[in-house]
GROMACS .gro file of C-alpha atoms in nm:
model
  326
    1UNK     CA    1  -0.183   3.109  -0.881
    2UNK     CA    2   0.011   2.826  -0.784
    3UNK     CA    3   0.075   2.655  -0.449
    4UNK     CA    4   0.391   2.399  -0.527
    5UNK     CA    5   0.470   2.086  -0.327
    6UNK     CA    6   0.780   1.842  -0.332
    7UNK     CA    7   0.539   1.576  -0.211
    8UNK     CA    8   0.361   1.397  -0.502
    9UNK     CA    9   0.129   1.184  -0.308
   10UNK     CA   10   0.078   1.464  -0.072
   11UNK     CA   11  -0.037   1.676  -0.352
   12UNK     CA   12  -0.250   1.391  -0.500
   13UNK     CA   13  -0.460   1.352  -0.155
   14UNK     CA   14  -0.534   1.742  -0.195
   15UNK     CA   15  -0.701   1.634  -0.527
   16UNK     CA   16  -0.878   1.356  -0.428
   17UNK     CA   17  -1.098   1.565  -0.195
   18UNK     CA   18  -1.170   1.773  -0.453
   19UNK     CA   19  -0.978   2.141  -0.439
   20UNK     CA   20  -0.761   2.183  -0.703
   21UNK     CA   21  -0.418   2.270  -0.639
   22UNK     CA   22  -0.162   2.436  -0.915
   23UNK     CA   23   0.164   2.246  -0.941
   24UNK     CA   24   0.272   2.419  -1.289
   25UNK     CA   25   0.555   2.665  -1.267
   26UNK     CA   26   0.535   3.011  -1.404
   27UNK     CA   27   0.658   2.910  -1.744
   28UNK     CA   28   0.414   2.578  -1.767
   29UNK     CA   29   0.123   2.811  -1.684
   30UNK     CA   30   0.225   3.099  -1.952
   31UNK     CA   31   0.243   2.799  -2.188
   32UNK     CA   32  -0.128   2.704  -2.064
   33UNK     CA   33  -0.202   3.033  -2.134
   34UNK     CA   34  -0.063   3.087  -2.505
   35UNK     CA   35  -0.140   2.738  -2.648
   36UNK     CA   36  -0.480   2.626  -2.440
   37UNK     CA   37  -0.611   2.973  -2.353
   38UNK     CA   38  -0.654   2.894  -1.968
   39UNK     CA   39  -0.699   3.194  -1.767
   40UNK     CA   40  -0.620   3.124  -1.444
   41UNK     CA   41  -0.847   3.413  -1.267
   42UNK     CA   42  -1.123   3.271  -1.493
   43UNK     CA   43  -1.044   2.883  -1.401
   44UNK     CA   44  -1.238   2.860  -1.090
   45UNK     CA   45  -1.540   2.998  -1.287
   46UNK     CA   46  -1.505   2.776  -1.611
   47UNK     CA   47  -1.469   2.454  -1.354
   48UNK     CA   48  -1.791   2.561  -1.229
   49UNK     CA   49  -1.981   2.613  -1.533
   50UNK     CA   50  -1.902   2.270  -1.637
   51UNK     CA   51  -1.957   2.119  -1.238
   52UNK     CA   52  -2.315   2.284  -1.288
   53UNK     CA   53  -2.373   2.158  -1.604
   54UNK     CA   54  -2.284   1.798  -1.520
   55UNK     CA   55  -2.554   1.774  -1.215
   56UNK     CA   56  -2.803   1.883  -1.438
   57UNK     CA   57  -2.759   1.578  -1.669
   58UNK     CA   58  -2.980   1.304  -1.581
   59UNK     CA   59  -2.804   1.026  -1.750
   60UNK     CA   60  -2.447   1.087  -1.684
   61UNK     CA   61  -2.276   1.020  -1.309
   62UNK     CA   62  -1.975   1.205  -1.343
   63UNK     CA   63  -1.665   1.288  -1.069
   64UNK     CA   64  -1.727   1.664  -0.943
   65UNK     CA   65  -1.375   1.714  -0.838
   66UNK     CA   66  -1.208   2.034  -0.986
   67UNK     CA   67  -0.918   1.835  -1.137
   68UNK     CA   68  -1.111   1.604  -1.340
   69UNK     CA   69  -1.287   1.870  -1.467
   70UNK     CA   70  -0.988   2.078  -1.521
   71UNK     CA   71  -0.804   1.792  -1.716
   72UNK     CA   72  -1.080   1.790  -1.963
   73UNK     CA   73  -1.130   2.204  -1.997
   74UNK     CA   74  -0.795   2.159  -2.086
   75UNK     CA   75  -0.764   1.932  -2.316
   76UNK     CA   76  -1.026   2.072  -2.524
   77UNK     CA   77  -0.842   2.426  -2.523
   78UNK     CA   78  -1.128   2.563  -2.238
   79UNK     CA   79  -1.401   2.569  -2.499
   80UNK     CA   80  -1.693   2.492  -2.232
   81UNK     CA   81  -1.904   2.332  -2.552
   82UNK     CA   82  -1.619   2.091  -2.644
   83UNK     CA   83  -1.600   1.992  -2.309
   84UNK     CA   84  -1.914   1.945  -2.267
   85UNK     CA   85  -1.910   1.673  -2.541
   86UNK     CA   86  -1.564   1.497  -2.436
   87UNK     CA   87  -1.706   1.464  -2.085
   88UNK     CA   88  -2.051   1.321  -2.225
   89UNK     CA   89  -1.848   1.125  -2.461
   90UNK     CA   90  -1.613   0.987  -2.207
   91UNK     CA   91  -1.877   0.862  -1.947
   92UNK     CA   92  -2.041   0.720  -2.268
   93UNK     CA   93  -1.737   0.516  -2.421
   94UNK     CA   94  -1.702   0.413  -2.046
   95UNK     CA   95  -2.059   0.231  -1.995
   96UNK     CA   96  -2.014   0.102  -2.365
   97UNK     CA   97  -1.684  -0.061  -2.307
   98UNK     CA   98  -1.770  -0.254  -1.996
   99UNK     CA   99  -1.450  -0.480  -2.102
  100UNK     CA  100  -1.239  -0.239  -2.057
  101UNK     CA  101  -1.350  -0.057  -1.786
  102UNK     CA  102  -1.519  -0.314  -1.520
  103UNK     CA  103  -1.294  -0.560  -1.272
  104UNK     CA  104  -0.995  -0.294  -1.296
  105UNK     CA  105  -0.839  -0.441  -0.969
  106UNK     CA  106  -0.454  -0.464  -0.995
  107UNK     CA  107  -0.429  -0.690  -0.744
  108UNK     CA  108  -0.655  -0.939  -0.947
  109UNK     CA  109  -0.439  -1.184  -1.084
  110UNK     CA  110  -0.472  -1.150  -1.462
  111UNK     CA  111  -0.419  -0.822  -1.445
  112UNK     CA  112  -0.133  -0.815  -1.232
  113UNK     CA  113   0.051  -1.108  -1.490
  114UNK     CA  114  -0.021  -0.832  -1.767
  115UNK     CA  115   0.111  -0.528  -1.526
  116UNK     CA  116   0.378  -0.768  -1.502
  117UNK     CA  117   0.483  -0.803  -1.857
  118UNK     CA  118   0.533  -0.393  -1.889
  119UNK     CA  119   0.307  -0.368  -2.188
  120UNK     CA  120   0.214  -0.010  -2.153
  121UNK     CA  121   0.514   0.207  -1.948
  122UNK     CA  122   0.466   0.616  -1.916
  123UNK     CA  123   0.854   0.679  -1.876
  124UNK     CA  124   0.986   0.892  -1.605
  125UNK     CA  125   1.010   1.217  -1.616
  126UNK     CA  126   0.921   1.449  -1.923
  127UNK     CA  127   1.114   1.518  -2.291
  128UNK     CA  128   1.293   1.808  -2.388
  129UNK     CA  129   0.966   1.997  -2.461
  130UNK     CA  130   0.860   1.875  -2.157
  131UNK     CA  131   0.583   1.610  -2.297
  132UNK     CA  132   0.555   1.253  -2.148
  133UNK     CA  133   0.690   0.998  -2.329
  134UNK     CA  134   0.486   0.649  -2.319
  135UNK     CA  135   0.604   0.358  -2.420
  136UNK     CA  136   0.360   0.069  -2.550
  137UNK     CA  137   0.508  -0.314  -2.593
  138UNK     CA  138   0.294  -0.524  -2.800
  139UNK     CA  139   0.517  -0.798  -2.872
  140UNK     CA  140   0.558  -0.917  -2.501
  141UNK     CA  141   0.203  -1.083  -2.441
  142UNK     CA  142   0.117  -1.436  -2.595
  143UNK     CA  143  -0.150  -1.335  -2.750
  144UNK     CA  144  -0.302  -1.745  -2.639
  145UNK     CA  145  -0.339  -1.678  -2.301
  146UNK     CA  146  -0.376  -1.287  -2.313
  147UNK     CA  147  -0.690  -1.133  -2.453
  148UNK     CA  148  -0.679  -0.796  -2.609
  149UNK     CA  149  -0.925  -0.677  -2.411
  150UNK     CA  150  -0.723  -0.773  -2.096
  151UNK     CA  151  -0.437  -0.596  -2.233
  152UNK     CA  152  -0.634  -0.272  -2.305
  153UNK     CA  153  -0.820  -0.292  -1.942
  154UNK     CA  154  -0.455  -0.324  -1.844
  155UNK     CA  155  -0.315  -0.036  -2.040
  156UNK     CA  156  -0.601   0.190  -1.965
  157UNK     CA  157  -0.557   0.135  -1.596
  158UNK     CA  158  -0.228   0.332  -1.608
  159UNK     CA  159  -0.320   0.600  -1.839
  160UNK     CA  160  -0.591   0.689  -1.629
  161UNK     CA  161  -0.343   0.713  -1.304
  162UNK     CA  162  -0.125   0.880  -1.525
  163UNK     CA  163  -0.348   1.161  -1.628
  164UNK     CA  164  -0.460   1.163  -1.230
  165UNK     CA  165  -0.133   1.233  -1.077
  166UNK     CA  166   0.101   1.385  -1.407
  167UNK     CA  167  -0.041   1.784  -1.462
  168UNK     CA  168   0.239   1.866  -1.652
  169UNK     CA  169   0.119   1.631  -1.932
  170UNK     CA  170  -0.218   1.851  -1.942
  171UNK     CA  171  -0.011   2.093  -2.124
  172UNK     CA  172   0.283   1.945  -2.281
  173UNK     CA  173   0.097   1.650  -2.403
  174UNK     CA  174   0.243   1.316  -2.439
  175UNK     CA  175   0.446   1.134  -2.709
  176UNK     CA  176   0.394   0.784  -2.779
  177UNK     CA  177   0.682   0.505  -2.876
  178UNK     CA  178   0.499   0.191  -3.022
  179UNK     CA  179   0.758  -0.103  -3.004
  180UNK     CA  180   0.637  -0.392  -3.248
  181UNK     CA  181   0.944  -0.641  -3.166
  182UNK     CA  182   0.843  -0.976  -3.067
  183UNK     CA  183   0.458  -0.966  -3.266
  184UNK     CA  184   0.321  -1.222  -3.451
  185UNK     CA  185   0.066  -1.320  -3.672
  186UNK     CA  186  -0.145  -1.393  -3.412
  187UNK     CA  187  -0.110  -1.081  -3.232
  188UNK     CA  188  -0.174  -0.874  -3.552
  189UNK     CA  189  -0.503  -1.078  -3.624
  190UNK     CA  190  -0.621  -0.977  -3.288
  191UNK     CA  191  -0.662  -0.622  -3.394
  192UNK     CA  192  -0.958  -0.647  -3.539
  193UNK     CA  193  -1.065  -0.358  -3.760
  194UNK     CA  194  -1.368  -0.348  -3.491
  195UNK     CA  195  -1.145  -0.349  -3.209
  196UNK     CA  196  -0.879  -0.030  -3.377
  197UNK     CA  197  -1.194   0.178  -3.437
  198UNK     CA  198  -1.345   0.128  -3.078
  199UNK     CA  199  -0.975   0.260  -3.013
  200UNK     CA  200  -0.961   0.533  -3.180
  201UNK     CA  201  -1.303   0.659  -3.127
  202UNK     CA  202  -1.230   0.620  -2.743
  203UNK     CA  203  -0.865   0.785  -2.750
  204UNK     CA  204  -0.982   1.089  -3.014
  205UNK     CA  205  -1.334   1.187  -2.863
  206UNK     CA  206  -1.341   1.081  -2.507
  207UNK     CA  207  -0.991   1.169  -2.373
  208UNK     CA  208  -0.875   1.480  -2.259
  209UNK     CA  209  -0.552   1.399  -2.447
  210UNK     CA  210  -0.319   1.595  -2.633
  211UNK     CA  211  -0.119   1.348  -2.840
  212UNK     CA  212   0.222   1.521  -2.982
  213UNK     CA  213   0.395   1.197  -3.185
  214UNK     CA  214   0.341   0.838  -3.294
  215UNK     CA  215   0.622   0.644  -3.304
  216UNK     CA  216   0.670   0.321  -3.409
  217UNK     CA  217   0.991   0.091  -3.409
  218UNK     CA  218   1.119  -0.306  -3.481
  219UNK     CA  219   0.798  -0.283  -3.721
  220UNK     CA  220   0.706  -0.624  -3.894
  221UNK     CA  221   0.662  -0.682  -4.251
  222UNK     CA  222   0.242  -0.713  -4.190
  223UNK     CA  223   0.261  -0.401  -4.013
  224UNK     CA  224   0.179  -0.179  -4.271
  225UNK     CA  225  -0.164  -0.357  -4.330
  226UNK     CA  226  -0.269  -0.342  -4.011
  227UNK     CA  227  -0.131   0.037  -3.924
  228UNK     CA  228  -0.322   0.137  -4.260
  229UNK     CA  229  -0.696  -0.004  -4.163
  230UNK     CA  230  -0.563   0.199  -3.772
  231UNK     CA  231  -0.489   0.528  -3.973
  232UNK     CA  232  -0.812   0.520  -4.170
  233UNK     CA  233  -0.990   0.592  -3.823
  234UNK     CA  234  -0.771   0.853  -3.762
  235UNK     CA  235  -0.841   1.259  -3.767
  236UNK     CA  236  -0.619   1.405  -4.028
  237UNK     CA  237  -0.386   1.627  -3.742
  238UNK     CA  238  -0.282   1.271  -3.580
  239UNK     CA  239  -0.213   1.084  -3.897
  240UNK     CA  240   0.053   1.365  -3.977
  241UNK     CA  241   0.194   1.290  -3.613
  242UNK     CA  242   0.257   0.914  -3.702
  243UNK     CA  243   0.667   0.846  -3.772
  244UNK     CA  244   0.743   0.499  -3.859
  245UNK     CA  245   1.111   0.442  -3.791
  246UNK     CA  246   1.160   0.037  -3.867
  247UNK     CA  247   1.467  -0.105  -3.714
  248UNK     CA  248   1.664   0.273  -3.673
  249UNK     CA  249   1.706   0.403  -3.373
  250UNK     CA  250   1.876   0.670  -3.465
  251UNK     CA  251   1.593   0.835  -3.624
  252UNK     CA  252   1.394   0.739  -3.311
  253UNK     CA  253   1.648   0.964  -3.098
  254UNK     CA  254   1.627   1.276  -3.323
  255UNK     CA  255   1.244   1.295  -3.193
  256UNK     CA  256   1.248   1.127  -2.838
  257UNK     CA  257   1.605   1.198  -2.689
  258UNK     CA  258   1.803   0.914  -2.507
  259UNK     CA  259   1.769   1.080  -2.190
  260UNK     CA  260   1.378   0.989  -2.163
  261UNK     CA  261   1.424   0.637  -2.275
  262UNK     CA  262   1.487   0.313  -2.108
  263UNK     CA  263   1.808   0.119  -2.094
  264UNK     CA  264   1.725  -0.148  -2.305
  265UNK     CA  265   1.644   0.115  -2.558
  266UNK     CA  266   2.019   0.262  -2.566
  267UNK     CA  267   1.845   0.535  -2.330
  268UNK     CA  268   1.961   0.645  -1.984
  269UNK     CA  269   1.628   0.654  -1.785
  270UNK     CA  270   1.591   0.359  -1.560
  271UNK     CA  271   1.523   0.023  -1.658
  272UNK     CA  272   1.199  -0.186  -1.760
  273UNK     CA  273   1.162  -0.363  -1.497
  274UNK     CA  274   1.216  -0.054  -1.261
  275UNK     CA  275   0.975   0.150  -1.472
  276UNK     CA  276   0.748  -0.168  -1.414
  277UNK     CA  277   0.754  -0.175  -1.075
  278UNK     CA  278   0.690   0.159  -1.074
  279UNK     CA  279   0.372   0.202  -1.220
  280UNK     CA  280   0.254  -0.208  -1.061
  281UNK     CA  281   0.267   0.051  -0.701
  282UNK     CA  282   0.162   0.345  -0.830
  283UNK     CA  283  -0.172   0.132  -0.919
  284UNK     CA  284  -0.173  -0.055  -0.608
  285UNK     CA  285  -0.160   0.296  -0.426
  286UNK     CA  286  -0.454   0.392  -0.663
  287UNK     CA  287  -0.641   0.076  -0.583
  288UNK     CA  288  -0.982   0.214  -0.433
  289UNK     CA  289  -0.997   0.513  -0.687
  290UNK     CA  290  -0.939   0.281  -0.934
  291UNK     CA  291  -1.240   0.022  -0.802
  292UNK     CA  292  -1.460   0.286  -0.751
  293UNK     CA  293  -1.436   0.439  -1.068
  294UNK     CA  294  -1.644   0.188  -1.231
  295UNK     CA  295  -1.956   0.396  -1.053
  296UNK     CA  296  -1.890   0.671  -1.294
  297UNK     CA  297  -2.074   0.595  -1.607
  298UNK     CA  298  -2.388   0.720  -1.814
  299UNK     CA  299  -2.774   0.556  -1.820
  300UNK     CA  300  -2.860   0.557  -2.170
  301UNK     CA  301  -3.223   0.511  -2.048
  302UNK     CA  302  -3.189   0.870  -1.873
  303UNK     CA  303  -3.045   1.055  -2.160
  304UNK     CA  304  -3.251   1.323  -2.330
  305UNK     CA  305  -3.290   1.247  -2.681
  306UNK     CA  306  -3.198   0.921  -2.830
  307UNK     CA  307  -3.007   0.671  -2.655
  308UNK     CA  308  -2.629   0.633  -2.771
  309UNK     CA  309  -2.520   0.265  -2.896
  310UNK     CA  310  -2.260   0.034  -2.961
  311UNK     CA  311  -2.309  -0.026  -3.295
  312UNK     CA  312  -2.358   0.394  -3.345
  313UNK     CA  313  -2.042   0.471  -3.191
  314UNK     CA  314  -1.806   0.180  -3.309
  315UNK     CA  315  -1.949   0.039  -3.573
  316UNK     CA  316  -1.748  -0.036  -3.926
  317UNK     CA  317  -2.018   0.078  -4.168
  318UNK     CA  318  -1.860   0.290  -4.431
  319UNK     CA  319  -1.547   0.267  -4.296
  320UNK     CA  320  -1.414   0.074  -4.509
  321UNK     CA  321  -1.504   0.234  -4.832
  322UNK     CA  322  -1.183   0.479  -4.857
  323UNK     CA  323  -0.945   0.208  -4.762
  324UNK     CA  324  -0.716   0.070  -4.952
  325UNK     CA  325  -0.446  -0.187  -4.802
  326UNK     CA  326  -0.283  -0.319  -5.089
   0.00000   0.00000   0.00000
């Protein structure tokens, strides 16, 4: 079942043309087995089914490559229906986010000043249960000269070279440290409730992800209000994911070990600014796939039925009626 190679990039050039090539070992792909219910003599078939499907719908102009396909049969436990909608719902979120998603050149120089800054980090290497740890920094952009929709074109960049060259993470999942030190006011009013939900929506019904853990540290005193409006758009499995540690580590370290975190986080795994680096060449290695992913995206004029909107998928309406923030 599985072919494995020390070279990374190597491997990732096998993808690009399209044949999928296993890099999980024997106990990864029992655990793909038990939890996600892939069958790997039944794989080549299920990429198919959805391959087939995809040509035949006229509003969508999707990537055909087994591994993009395979990412998101995974990540919706290789139910062919749910994938069906992710993938739909993806390509939709795309073409409705054009902010996020257009102009994703790293060597453009906004978005290399942000790449610079280390807002968004995947750390090396995996966890003790084998899950990719990601660290976000909110606190390290002036929020004056850096839009949030900069920041989150930024971000997403990485994520989606992430889940192009990391397998592993389609079955561990990933684990997410939120580090709040340095916000402000400002930054906090940035988050619109608008903005959080077109988050959320994007994150929960469009990615292939399998989010393990929340964490949040060096939380402000505003936080709560803001994290509260964030957890409203939230399905009730992640909310009960979400740890809020404050200002102690320690509790941090009894969920992500030292070993996966940074130096400047009392951890042992490589520094920002190495991690940085890291994922500014990764991207710049990326460049092309990354420019010419802007192709893939749906015509709402093409889709059979009624056209999918803005204001359908993001809007606040009723939102807000649950919430309280006191």
């Amino acid at each position: 079942d599985c072919t494995f190679s020390g070279d990374r990039v190597a491997l990732v050039a096998v993808k690009m043309v399209g044949e999928y090539v296993c890099t999980l070992s024997e106990e990864l792909l029992q655990r793909a087995k038990e939890e996600i219910n892939e069958v790997p003599e039944r794989r080549a078939d299920d990429i198919e089914h959805i391959r087939d499907w995809l040509k035949h719908q006229p509003h969508i102009t999707a990537r055909l490559d087994d591994w993009t396909i395979l990412r998101f049969l995974r990540g919706c436990k290789f139910s062919l229906q749910r994938t069906k909608e992710k993938l739909d719902m993806f390509y939709t979120c795309k073409t409705l986010c054009p902010e996020w998603y257009k102009n994703r050149d790293p060597q453009d120089k906004k978005i290399r000043a942000i790449l610079e800054l280390g807002v968004m980090l995947p750390l090396p290497g995996h966890d003790h249960l084998g899950r990719k740890v990601i660290l976000g920094r909110w606190g390290v952009y002036d929020p004056q000269q850096v839009s949030v929709d900069d920041m989150n074109r930024a971000s997403l960049m990485i994520s989606d070279i992430l889940a192009e060259e990391d397998e592993q993470t389609t079955i561990t999942g990933s684990v997410f440290v939120g580090d709040s030190e340095g916000m402000t006011m400002a930054h906090i009013a940035s988050f619109t409730p608008s903005l959080m939900k077109k988050s959320m929506v994007l994150w929960q019904e469009g990615y292939p992800m399998r989010p393990k853990g929340l964490h949040y540290i060096n939380t402000p005193a505003a936080f709560d209000t803001v994290f509260n409006i964030f957890k409203s758009f939230m399905k009730e499995k992640m909310r009960k994911r979400v740890h809020i540690h404050g200002t102690d580590m320690e509790s941090l370290y009894r969920h992500v070990p030292k070993s996966v975190l940074p130096v400047e986080y009392g951890g042992t795994n490589g520094t920002i600014e190495e991690i940085t680096k890291y994922w500014i060449e990764r991207l710049d290695a990326r460049r092309d796939w990354l420019l010419e992913d802007e192709k893939y995206v749906v015509d709402e004029s093409k889709r059979p039925g009624k056209a999918k909107t803005s204001a359908e998928l993001f809007g606040l309406e009723g939102s807000f009626r649950k919430l309280n923030v006191d």
